[in-house]
Coordinates of C-alpha atoms and ligand atoms in Angstrom, one line a residue:
X1 CA 0.1 -0.2 0.0
X2 CA 2.6 2.4 1.1
X3 CA 5.1 1.6 -1.5
X4 CA 2.2 1.9 -4.1
X5 CA 1.6 5.4 -3.1
X6 CA 5.1 6.2 -3.2
X7 CA 5.2 5.0 -6.8
X8 CA 2.4 7.0 -7.7
X9 CA 3.7 10.1 -6.2
X10 CA 6.8 9.9 -8.1
X11 CA 5.1 9.2 -11.2
X12 CA 3.2 12.6 -10.8
X13 CA 6.4 14.3 -9.8
X14 CA 8.3 13.0 -13.0
X15 CA 5.3 13.9 -14.8
X16 CA 5.0 17.3 -13.4
X17 CA 9.2 17.9 -14.0
X18 CA 8.8 16.7 -17.5
X19 CA 6.2 19.3 -17.9
X20 CA 7.8 22.0 -16.5
X21 CA 11.5 21.3 -18.6
X22 CA 9.6 21.3 -21.3
X23 CA 8.0 24.6 -21.3
X24 CA 10.9 25.9 -19.9
X25 CA 13.4 24.8 -22.2
X26 CA 11.5 24.5 -25.5
X27 CA 8.9 26.7 -25.6
X28 CA 10.2 30.6 -24.8
X29 CA 7.9 32.9 -24.6
X30 CA 7.0 36.5 -23.2
X31 CA 7.1 35.5 -19.5
X32 CA 10.6 34.1 -20.4
X33 CA 11.4 37.2 -21.5
X34 CA 9.7 38.7 -18.7
X35 CA 11.9 36.2 -16.3
X36 CA 15.2 37.2 -18.1
X37 CA 14.4 41.0 -17.5
X38 CA 13.2 40.2 -14.0
X39 CA 16.7 39.0 -13.2
X40 CA 18.6 41.8 -14.8
X41 CA 16.4 43.9 -12.4
X42 CA 17.1 41.7 -9.4
X43 CA 21.0 41.9 -10.5
X44 CA 20.4 45.9 -10.4
X45 CA 21.7 47.4 -6.8
X46 CA 22.0 51.0 -7.3
X47 CA 19.6 52.6 -9.6
X48 CA 19.8 56.3 -10.3
X49 CA 16.0 57.9 -9.8
X50 CA 15.0 53.8 -9.4
X51 CA 13.7 54.2 -12.4
X52 CA 13.6 50.4 -13.1
X53 CA 12.2 50.0 -9.9
X54 CA 9.5 51.7 -10.3
X55 CA 8.9 51.7 -14.3
X56 CA 9.5 47.8 -14.5
X57 CA 6.4 46.4 -12.6
X58 CA 4.6 43.2 -12.5
X59 CA 1.2 45.1 -12.9
X60 CA 2.1 46.3 -16.4
X61 CA 3.2 44.4 -19.8
X62 CA 6.8 43.8 -20.1
X63 CA 6.3 45.6 -23.6
X64 CA 5.2 48.6 -21.9
X65 CA 8.4 48.9 -19.9
X66 CA 11.1 51.6 -20.4
X67 CA 13.8 50.5 -22.5
X68 CA 12.0 47.9 -24.0
X69 CA 10.3 47.5 -27.4
X70 CA 8.7 44.0 -28.3
X71 CA 7.9 42.9 -31.7
X72 CA 4.5 43.5 -33.1
X73 CA 4.0 40.5 -34.7
X74 CA 6.0 37.7 -32.2
X75 CA 5.0 40.2 -29.4
X76 CA 8.8 39.4 -27.7
X77 CA 11.6 42.0 -26.3
X78 CA 13.5 42.9 -29.9
X79 CA 15.3 45.8 -28.3
X80 CA 16.8 46.2 -25.2
X81 CA 17.9 49.8 -24.4
X82 CA 19.0 50.6 -20.7
X83 CA 21.5 53.0 -21.7
X84 CA 22.5 56.2 -19.3
X85 CA 20.5 55.0 -16.4
X86 CA 23.7 54.8 -13.8
X87 CA 22.8 51.1 -13.2
X88 CA 25.2 48.9 -11.3
X89 CA 25.7 45.5 -11.3
X90 CA 26.3 41.8 -13.4
X91 CA 25.1 40.8 -16.6
X92 CA 22.8 37.6 -15.4
X93 CA 23.0 34.6 -17.7
X94 CA 19.2 35.1 -17.9
X95 CA 19.5 38.0 -20.9
X96 CA 20.6 35.0 -23.3
X97 CA 16.8 34.0 -23.0
X98 CA 15.6 37.0 -24.6
X99 CA 15.7 35.2 -28.0
X100 CA 14.2 37.3 -30.3
X101 CA 16.8 40.4 -29.5
X102 CA 18.3 42.2 -31.8
X103 CA 19.4 45.3 -30.3
X104 CA 21.1 45.2 -27.0
X105 CA 22.4 48.4 -25.3
X106 CA 23.6 49.1 -21.7
X107 CA 26.5 51.5 -22.5
X108 CA 27.1 54.3 -20.2
X109 CA 26.4 52.6 -17.0
X110 CA 28.4 50.5 -14.2
X111 CA 27.8 47.2 -14.7
X112 CA 30.6 45.4 -13.7
X113 CA 31.7 41.5 -13.6
X114 CA 32.4 38.8 -16.8
X115 CA 30.4 39.0 -19.9
X116 CA 28.2 35.8 -19.8
X117 CA 29.1 33.3 -22.7
X118 CA 25.5 32.8 -23.0
X119 CA 24.7 35.8 -25.1
X120 CA 26.0 33.6 -28.0
X121 CA 22.0 32.0 -27.6
X122 CA 20.8 35.2 -28.7
X123 CA 20.8 34.1 -32.7
X124 CA 19.2 37.3 -34.1
X125 CA 21.2 40.2 -32.3
X126 CA 22.9 42.7 -34.4
X127 CA 24.1 45.4 -32.1
X128 CA 25.7 45.1 -28.6
X129 CA 26.7 48.7 -27.1
X130 CA 28.6 47.8 -23.7
X131 CA 30.6 51.1 -24.3
X132 CA 31.7 52.7 -20.9
X133 CA 31.0 50.3 -18.2
X134 CA 33.4 48.6 -15.7
X135 CA 33.1 44.9 -17.4
X136 CA 36.2 42.7 -16.7
X137 CA 37.7 39.4 -17.8
X138 CA 37.7 37.7 -21.0
X139 CA 35.7 38.5 -24.5
X140 CA 34.1 35.2 -24.9
X141 CA 34.6 33.8 -28.1
X142 CA 31.1 32.7 -28.2
X143 CA 30.1 36.3 -28.9
X144 CA 31.8 36.3 -32.0
X145 CA 29.9 33.2 -33.3
X146 CA 26.6 35.1 -33.2
X147 CA 26.3 34.8 -37.2
X148 CA 23.7 37.9 -37.4
X149 CA 26.1 40.2 -35.1
X150 CA 26.9 43.7 -37.1
X151 CA 28.2 45.6 -34.2
X152 CA 30.0 45.1 -30.9
X153 CA 31.1 47.9 -28.9
X154 CA 33.0 47.4 -25.6
X155 CA 34.8 50.8 -25.6
X156 CA 36.2 51.9 -22.0
X157 CA 35.9 48.8 -20.1
X158 CA 38.4 47.1 -18.0
X159 CA 38.7 43.9 -20.1
X160 CA 41.8 41.6 -20.3
X161 CA 41.6 39.3 -22.9
X162 CA 39.7 37.9 -26.3
X163 CA 39.2 34.3 -26.1
X164 CA 38.8 32.7 -29.6
X165 CA 38.2 29.7 -30.2
X166 CA 35.8 29.7 -33.4
X167 CA 36.9 29.7 -36.8
X168 CA 35.6 32.4 -39.1
X169 CA 35.3 35.4 -36.9
X170 CA 31.5 37.3 -37.0
X171 CA 31.0 36.5 -40.6
X172 CA 28.7 40.1 -40.4
X173 CA 30.6 41.9 -38.0
X174 CA 30.9 45.3 -39.8
X175 CA 32.0 47.5 -36.7
X176 CA 34.0 46.1 -33.7
X177 CA 35.2 48.7 -31.0
X178 CA 37.4 47.3 -28.1
X179 CA 39.2 50.7 -27.4
X180 CA 40.4 51.9 -23.7
X181 CA 40.7 48.5 -21.9
X182 CA 43.4 46.1 -20.8
X183 CA 43.4 43.8 -23.8
X184 CA 47.0 41.7 -23.8
X185 CA 48.7 39.6 -26.0
X186 CA 48.8 40.0 -29.9
X187 CA 46.3 41.2 -32.0
X188 CA 44.1 38.2 -32.3
X189 CA 44.2 36.8 -35.7
X190 CA 40.3 36.1 -36.1
X191 CA 39.8 39.7 -36.6
X192 CA 41.2 39.2 -39.9
X193 CA 38.7 36.7 -40.6
X194 CA 35.8 39.2 -40.0
X195 CA 35.4 39.9 -43.8
X196 CA 32.6 42.4 -43.4
X197 CA 34.6 44.6 -41.5
X198 CA 34.5 48.6 -42.0
X199 CA 35.2 50.0 -38.5
X200 CA 38.2 48.7 -36.3
X201 CA 39.3 50.2 -33.0
X202 CA 41.4 48.8 -30.8
X203 CA 43.1 51.8 -29.7
X204 CA 44.2 52.4 -25.5
X205 CA 45.2 48.8 -24.8
X206 CA 48.0 46.6 -24.3
X207 CA 48.6 45.1 -27.4
X208 CA 52.2 43.8 -28.2
X209 CA 53.7 42.1 -31.2
X210 CA 53.9 43.2 -34.7
X211 CA 50.8 44.5 -36.5
X212 CA 49.3 41.5 -38.2
X213 CA 49.8 41.7 -41.9
X214 CA 46.2 39.7 -42.4
X215 CA 44.5 42.6 -41.8
X216 CA 45.1 43.6 -45.2
X217 CA 42.4 40.6 -46.0
X218 CA 39.7 43.1 -44.7
X219 CA 39.2 44.7 -48.2
X220 CA 36.2 46.6 -46.6
X221 CA 37.9 48.3 -43.9
X222 CA 37.0 52.3 -43.6
X223 CA 38.8 53.0 -40.4
X224 CA 41.8 51.4 -38.5
X225 CA 42.6 52.8 -35.3
X226 CA 45.4 50.6 -33.2
X227 CA 47.1 53.7 -31.5
X228 CA 48.6 53.7 -27.8
X229 CA 49.5 50.0 -27.3
X230 CA 53.1 48.6 -27.4
X231 CA 53.2 47.1 -30.8
X232 CA 57.0 47.2 -32.6
X233 CA 57.9 46.1 -36.0
X234 CA 57.4 47.8 -39.2
X235 CA 53.5 49.0 -40.5
X236 CA 52.9 46.4 -43.0
X237 CA 53.0 47.7 -46.6
X238 CA 50.2 45.1 -47.3
X239 CA 48.0 48.0 -45.6
X240 CA 48.3 49.3 -48.8
X241 CA 46.0 47.0 -50.2
X242 CA 42.9 48.2 -48.4
X243 CA 41.8 49.8 -51.0
X244 CA 38.3 51.5 -49.1
X245 CA 40.6 52.7 -46.4
X246 CA 40.0 56.0 -44.8
X247 CA 41.2 56.8 -42.1
X248 CA 44.8 54.9 -40.8
X249 CA 45.1 55.8 -37.0
X250 CA 48.5 54.3 -35.8
X251 CA 49.6 56.6 -33.1
X252 CA 52.0 56.6 -29.6
X253 CA 53.4 53.0 -30.1
X254 CA 57.2 54.0 -29.3
X255 CA 58.4 51.1 -30.6
X256 CA 56.8 50.8 -34.0
X257 CA 60.1 51.5 -36.4
X258 CA 61.0 51.3 -40.4
X259 CA 59.8 53.3 -43.3
X260 CA 56.2 54.5 -44.4
X261 CA 55.1 52.0 -46.4
X262 CA 54.6 53.7 -49.9
X263 CA 51.8 51.5 -50.6
X264 CA 49.7 53.3 -48.6
X265 CA 49.9 56.4 -50.6
X266 CA 48.2 55.0 -53.2
X267 CA 45.0 54.2 -51.4
X268 CA 43.0 56.6 -53.0
X269 CA 40.2 56.7 -50.4
X270 CA 42.9 57.7 -47.5
X271 CA 42.4 61.0 -46.2
X272 CA 43.4 60.7 -42.8
X273 CA 46.9 59.6 -41.8
X274 CA 48.0 59.8 -37.9
X275 CA 51.5 58.2 -37.2
X276 CA 52.1 60.8 -34.3
X277 CA 54.6 59.6 -31.9
X278 CA 56.0 56.4 -32.8
X279 CA 59.3 55.5 -33.9
X280 CA 59.5 55.4 -37.6
X281 CA 62.3 56.0 -40.0
X282 CA 63.6 56.4 -43.2
X283 CA 62.3 59.0 -45.7
X284 CA 58.7 60.0 -47.5
X285 CA 58.5 58.5 -50.9
X286 CA 59.1 61.7 -53.7
X287 CA 56.0 60.1 -55.6
X288 CA 53.7 60.4 -52.9
X289 CA 51.3 63.1 -54.1
X290 CA 52.0 62.4 -58.4
X291 CA 49.3 61.5 -60.4
X292 CA 49.9 57.5 -60.7
X293 CA 50.0 57.3 -57.4
X294 CA 45.9 58.6 -55.9
X295 CA 46.7 60.1 -52.7
X296 CA 44.0 62.5 -54.1
X297 CA 42.0 63.0 -50.9
X298 CA 44.8 63.3 -48.6
X299 CA 43.7 66.2 -46.0
X300 CA 45.9 65.2 -42.7
X301 CA 48.9 64.0 -42.9
X302 CA 50.3 64.3 -39.1
X303 CA 53.6 62.7 -38.5
X304 CA 54.7 64.3 -35.5
X305 CA 57.5 63.1 -33.4
X306 CA 59.0 60.3 -35.3
X307 CA 62.8 59.8 -36.9
X308 CA 61.8 60.3 -40.9
X309 CA 64.7 61.4 -42.8
X310 CA 65.2 62.9 -45.9
X311 CA 63.1 66.1 -47.7
X312 CA 59.9 66.6 -47.4
X313 CA 58.5 65.2 -50.9
X314 CA 58.9 67.6 -53.5
X315 CA 55.4 66.6 -55.3
X316 CA 53.4 67.4 -51.8
X317 CA 51.7 69.9 -53.6
X318 CA 50.1 67.7 -55.6
X319 CA 47.9 66.6 -52.6
X320 CA 45.1 69.2 -53.3
X321 CA 43.0 68.5 -50.3
X322 CA 45.6 68.7 -47.4
X323 CA 44.9 71.2 -44.7
X324 CA 46.9 70.0 -41.7
X325 CA 50.5 68.8 -42.3
X326 CA 52.1 68.0 -39.1
X327 CA 56.0 67.3 -40.1
X328 CA 57.5 68.4 -36.5
X329 CA 59.9 66.8 -34.7
X330 CA 61.7 64.5 -37.1
X331 CA 65.1 64.4 -38.6
X332 CA 63.6 66.2 -41.8
X333 CA 66.2 68.5 -43.9
X334 CA 66.5 70.4 -46.7
X335 CA 63.7 73.2 -48.2
X336 CA 60.1 73.4 -48.0
X337 CA 59.3 72.9 -51.5
X338 CA 59.0 75.3 -53.7
X339 CA 55.4 75.1 -54.6
X340 CA 53.7 74.3 -51.0
X341 CA 51.7 77.4 -51.7
X342 CA 49.7 75.6 -54.3
X343 CA 48.1 73.8 -51.3
X344 CA 45.1 76.4 -51.1
X345 CA 43.1 74.4 -48.6
X346 CA 46.1 74.0 -46.6
X347 CA 46.0 75.9 -43.0
X348 CA 48.4 74.4 -40.8
X349 CA 51.9 73.2 -41.6
X350 CA 54.3 72.5 -38.8
X351 CA 57.6 71.8 -39.5
X352 CA 59.5 72.8 -36.2
X353 CA 62.1 70.5 -34.8
X354 CA 63.7 69.5 -37.9
X355 CA 66.7 70.8 -40.1
X356 CA 64.8 72.9 -43.0
X357 CA 65.7 75.7 -44.3
X358 CA 63.2 78.2 -45.1
X359 CA 63.8 79.8 -48.4
X360 CA 60.8 79.4 -49.8
X361 CA 58.8 80.0 -46.7
X362 CA 57.7 83.3 -47.1
X363 CA 56.4 83.0 -50.5
X364 CA 54.7 80.3 -50.0
X365 CA 53.0 81.4 -47.0
X366 CA 51.7 84.1 -48.6
X367 CA 50.0 81.7 -50.8
X368 CA 48.5 80.2 -47.6
X369 CA 45.2 81.4 -46.3
Ligands
NAG401 C1 7.1 52.9 -17.6 O1 8.0 54.5 -18.9 C2 6.9 54.1 -20.0 C3 8.1 55.0 -20.8 O2 8.5 56.2 -20.3 C4 5.7 54.7 -19.9 O3 5.1 54.8 -21.0 C5 4.8 53.7 -19.0 O4 3.6 54.7 -18.5 C6 5.9 53.6 -17.6 N1 5.4 52.5 -16.6 C7 5.3 52.7 -15.6 C8 4.3 51.7 -14.8 O5 5.5 53.8 -14.8
NAG402 C1 19.5 53.9 -26.2 O1 18.5 55.3 -25.6 C2 19.5 56.2 -25.4 C3 18.6 57.3 -24.6 O2 17.5 57.2 -24.4 C4 19.4 57.1 -27.0 O3 20.0 58.1 -26.8 C5 20.3 55.9 -27.8 O4 20.5 56.6 -29.4 C6 19.6 54.4 -27.8 N1 20.0 53.7 -28.5 C7 20.3 52.8 -29.7 C8 21.0 51.9 -30.2 O5 18.8 53.1 -30.0
NAG403 C1 17.1 31.3 -18.9 O1 18.3 31.2 -18.6 C2 18.7 30.6 -17.5 C3 20.2 30.5 -17.1 O2 20.8 31.2 -18.2 C4 18.3 29.0 -17.2 O3 19.0 28.7 -15.9 C5 16.6 29.0 -17.5 O4 16.8 27.9 -17.7 C6 16.5 29.9 -18.5 N1 14.9 29.8 -18.9 C7 13.9 29.8 -19.6 C8 12.9 29.7 -19.1 O5 14.3 29.4 -20.6
NAG404 C1 29.1 28.1 -32.9 O1 27.7 27.9 -33.2 C2 27.2 26.9 -33.9 C3 25.8 26.9 -34.3 O2 25.4 28.1 -35.0 C4 27.5 25.6 -32.9 O3 27.5 24.6 -32.9 C5 29.0 25.7 -32.2 O4 29.1 24.9 -31.2 C6 29.1 27.5 -31.6 N1 30.8 27.4 -31.0 C7 31.2 28.1 -29.6 C8 32.3 28.1 -29.7 O5 30.2 28.8 -29.5
NAG405 C1 39.2 25.3 -27.8 O1 38.6 24.5 -28.5 C2 39.1 23.0 -28.8 C3 39.0 22.5 -29.3 O2 38.6 22.6 -30.9 C4 38.8 22.7 -26.9 O3 39.9 21.7 -26.6 C5 39.1 23.7 -25.8 O4 38.3 23.2 -24.4 C6 38.8 25.2 -26.2 N1 38.6 25.9 -25.3 C7 38.0 26.9 -24.7 C8 38.7 27.8 -24.1 O5 36.8 27.0 -25.1
NAG406 C1 39.5 54.8 -31.1 O1 39.6 54.7 -30.0 C2 40.2 56.1 -29.1 C3 40.4 56.0 -28.0 O2 39.0 55.7 -27.0 C4 39.5 57.1 -29.7 O3 40.5 58.3 -29.0 C5 39.6 57.7 -31.0 O4 38.9 58.6 -31.4 C6 39.1 56.1 -31.7 N1 39.4 56.4 -33.3 C7 38.0 56.3 -34.1 C8 38.4 56.6 -35.2 O5 36.9 56.5 -33.8
NAG407 C1 45.3 36.5 -45.7 O1 46.3 37.7 -45.9 C2 47.5 36.9 -46.2 C3 48.4 37.8 -46.2 O2 48.4 39.2 -46.4 C4 47.4 36.3 -47.1 O3 48.6 35.4 -47.4 C5 46.2 35.0 -47.2 O4 46.1 34.5 -48.4 C6 44.7 35.9 -47.2 N1 44.2 34.6 -46.7 C7 42.6 35.1 -47.5 C8 41.7 34.3 -46.8 O5 42.4 36.2 -48.3
NAG408 C1 63.6 54.2 -31.7 O1 64.6 53.9 -33.0 C2 66.3 54.0 -32.7 C3 66.9 53.1 -33.6 O2 66.2 53.8 -35.2 C4 66.6 53.4 -31.4 O3 67.7 53.6 -31.1 C5 65.5 54.1 -30.3 O4 66.2 53.5 -29.1 C6 64.6 53.8 -30.6 N1 63.1 54.5 -29.5 C7 62.3 53.8 -28.9 C8 61.5 54.5 -27.6 O5 62.5 52.5 -28.5
NAG409 C1 49.0 52.1 -57.5 O1 47.4 52.5 -57.9 C2 47.3 52.1 -59.6 C3 46.1 52.8 -59.7 O2 45.1 51.3 -58.7 C4 47.7 50.8 -59.8 O3 47.9 51.0 -61.4 C5 49.5 51.0 -59.2 O4 49.9 49.7 -59.9 C6 49.7 51.0 -58.1 N1 51.0 51.4 -57.2 C7 51.5 50.3 -56.9 C8 53.0 50.4 -56.7 O5 50.7 49.4 -56.4
NAG410 C1 46.4 62.3 -33.9 O1 46.9 61.8 -32.8 C2 47.6 62.5 -31.7 C3 48.2 62.0 -30.9 O2 47.4 61.2 -30.2 C4 46.4 63.6 -31.2 O3 47.1 64.4 -30.3 C5 45.4 64.2 -32.3 O4 44.2 64.8 -32.0 C6 45.0 62.9 -33.7 N1 44.7 64.0 -34.6 C7 43.5 63.4 -35.4 C8 42.9 64.5 -36.2 O5 43.4 62.3 -35.2
NAG411 C1 52.1 76.3 -58.2 O1 52.7 77.4 -57.6 C2 53.5 77.8 -58.3 C3 54.0 79.3 -57.8 O2 54.6 78.8 -56.4 C4 52.8 78.2 -60.0 O3 54.0 79.1 -60.7 C5 52.6 77.5 -60.4 O4 51.7 77.8 -61.7 C6 51.4 76.3 -59.8 N1 50.9 75.4 -60.2 C7 49.9 74.9 -60.2 C8 49.3 73.7 -60.9 O5 48.8 75.5 -59.6

């Protein structure tokens, strides 16, 4: 009798258990989303104005909560934007249950702790913005496995390394910002597998080693910023293959040596070169602005504080868009090129701290507005 009852109880328990596990694992719905957001709310200890505490109320639909937008058709959370709310706490793994989420912005708060790898469950995510928080630890490789992801912003956190264990990189990643963290090691090679990248900022970290020439595989890249690291070696000439490149910022890497590859001046879209404060040597190519090269749109040429030698290229005047040229504190010698006054858009020309003779300086400057 007793054993029979126990058996029945067990069966009931088993059935109940199966039912609940079915509902929690396979059928996610708006209740799942609500639970995930409540987990987030519970994780928040410090909430300026206690905005979420009041607004994210049990009595109203999740879809009316501040920062939340639901899809019209499927009625699931699509957007979560809780930026600039002064929130302090960790990111709960339950966020990985918001399976319809396309946009996640928690930037400009005080979130700390690590990035949960369960974020990779969000197969529809296109945009992640975690800028200006205090997240630390590793960037989990699983994030780069979200094939829908187009933009990942992690600027100004305390991240120390990028774990990459997926092949292929984010296939649709167009914009990647890791600047102002404490990332160590070499620039990870997976970056050059993110073939759709347009924007890459790795500035202000502790990256070491050389600049990987494989970055030149990112043929759609428009902005490359890798300044303020501990990079060494030379600027790879392969970067001259980046035919869409517009801005190249490689500054404050005092161990970076060698000549500026002349191929760079062949990139016809490049308008900003900022190589300030490295240890670059060699001369500038004397045909850098000539017609067969195409530095037609170059506006900013900033080479302040390097060890560049030789004379200022004679054909500089053919880079017609030049607006700010800084050659100060190098080892240039000789004359200012005669036709520099043909640069009608030139606003500033810094040449101090070199061995330049100013023979044509006055007549040139008369032409500069
Ligand atoms: C929460 O904020 C939203 C957007 O500002 C507002 O429409 C809604 O009425 C608020 N809900 C509560 C319960 O305060
Ligand atoms: C998130 O909200 C903030 C403030 O409400 C707004 O400035 C920002 O543009 C939004 N972010 C996105 C990605 O929509
Ligand atoms: C939500 O996520 C948590 C932690 O990742 C998990 O344990 C739980 O089963 C999930 N809940 C649902 C309803 O899917
Ligand atoms: C990447 O995603 C695929 C499915 O899209 C999955 O099989 C694989 O385990 C994931 N890898 C990592 C490291 O998350
Ligand atoms: C990386 O992948 C290998 C197999 O490809 C596996 O043995 C290893 O545990 C993974 N490491 C991490 C940190 O996921
Ligand atoms: C890259 O990040 C650095 C450091 O935050 C910043 O100063 C710089 O403006 C960024 N570059 C671009 C092109 O956005
Ligand atoms: C990537 O770049 C390297 C060096 O520039 C080159 O040898 C390699 O073939 C490229 N790989 C792909 C897949 O384009
Ligand atoms: C810069 O390079 C020169 C040699 O070209 C070397 O003597 C000097 O130590 C380097 N400076 C730094 C800061 O590494
Ligand atoms: C520079 O570009 C032009 C036109 O795209 C090309 O014909 C020329 O070979 C390139 N020069 C070098 C040194 O690659
Ligand atoms: C170039 O880099 C220097 C040194 O970090 C910085 O002061 C300057 O603002 C930068 N200029 C541009 C236009 O990027
Ligand atoms: C360049 O400037 C010189 C005078 O410095 C002038 O004689 C010459 O015609 C100008 N050339 C062009 C193409 O503007």
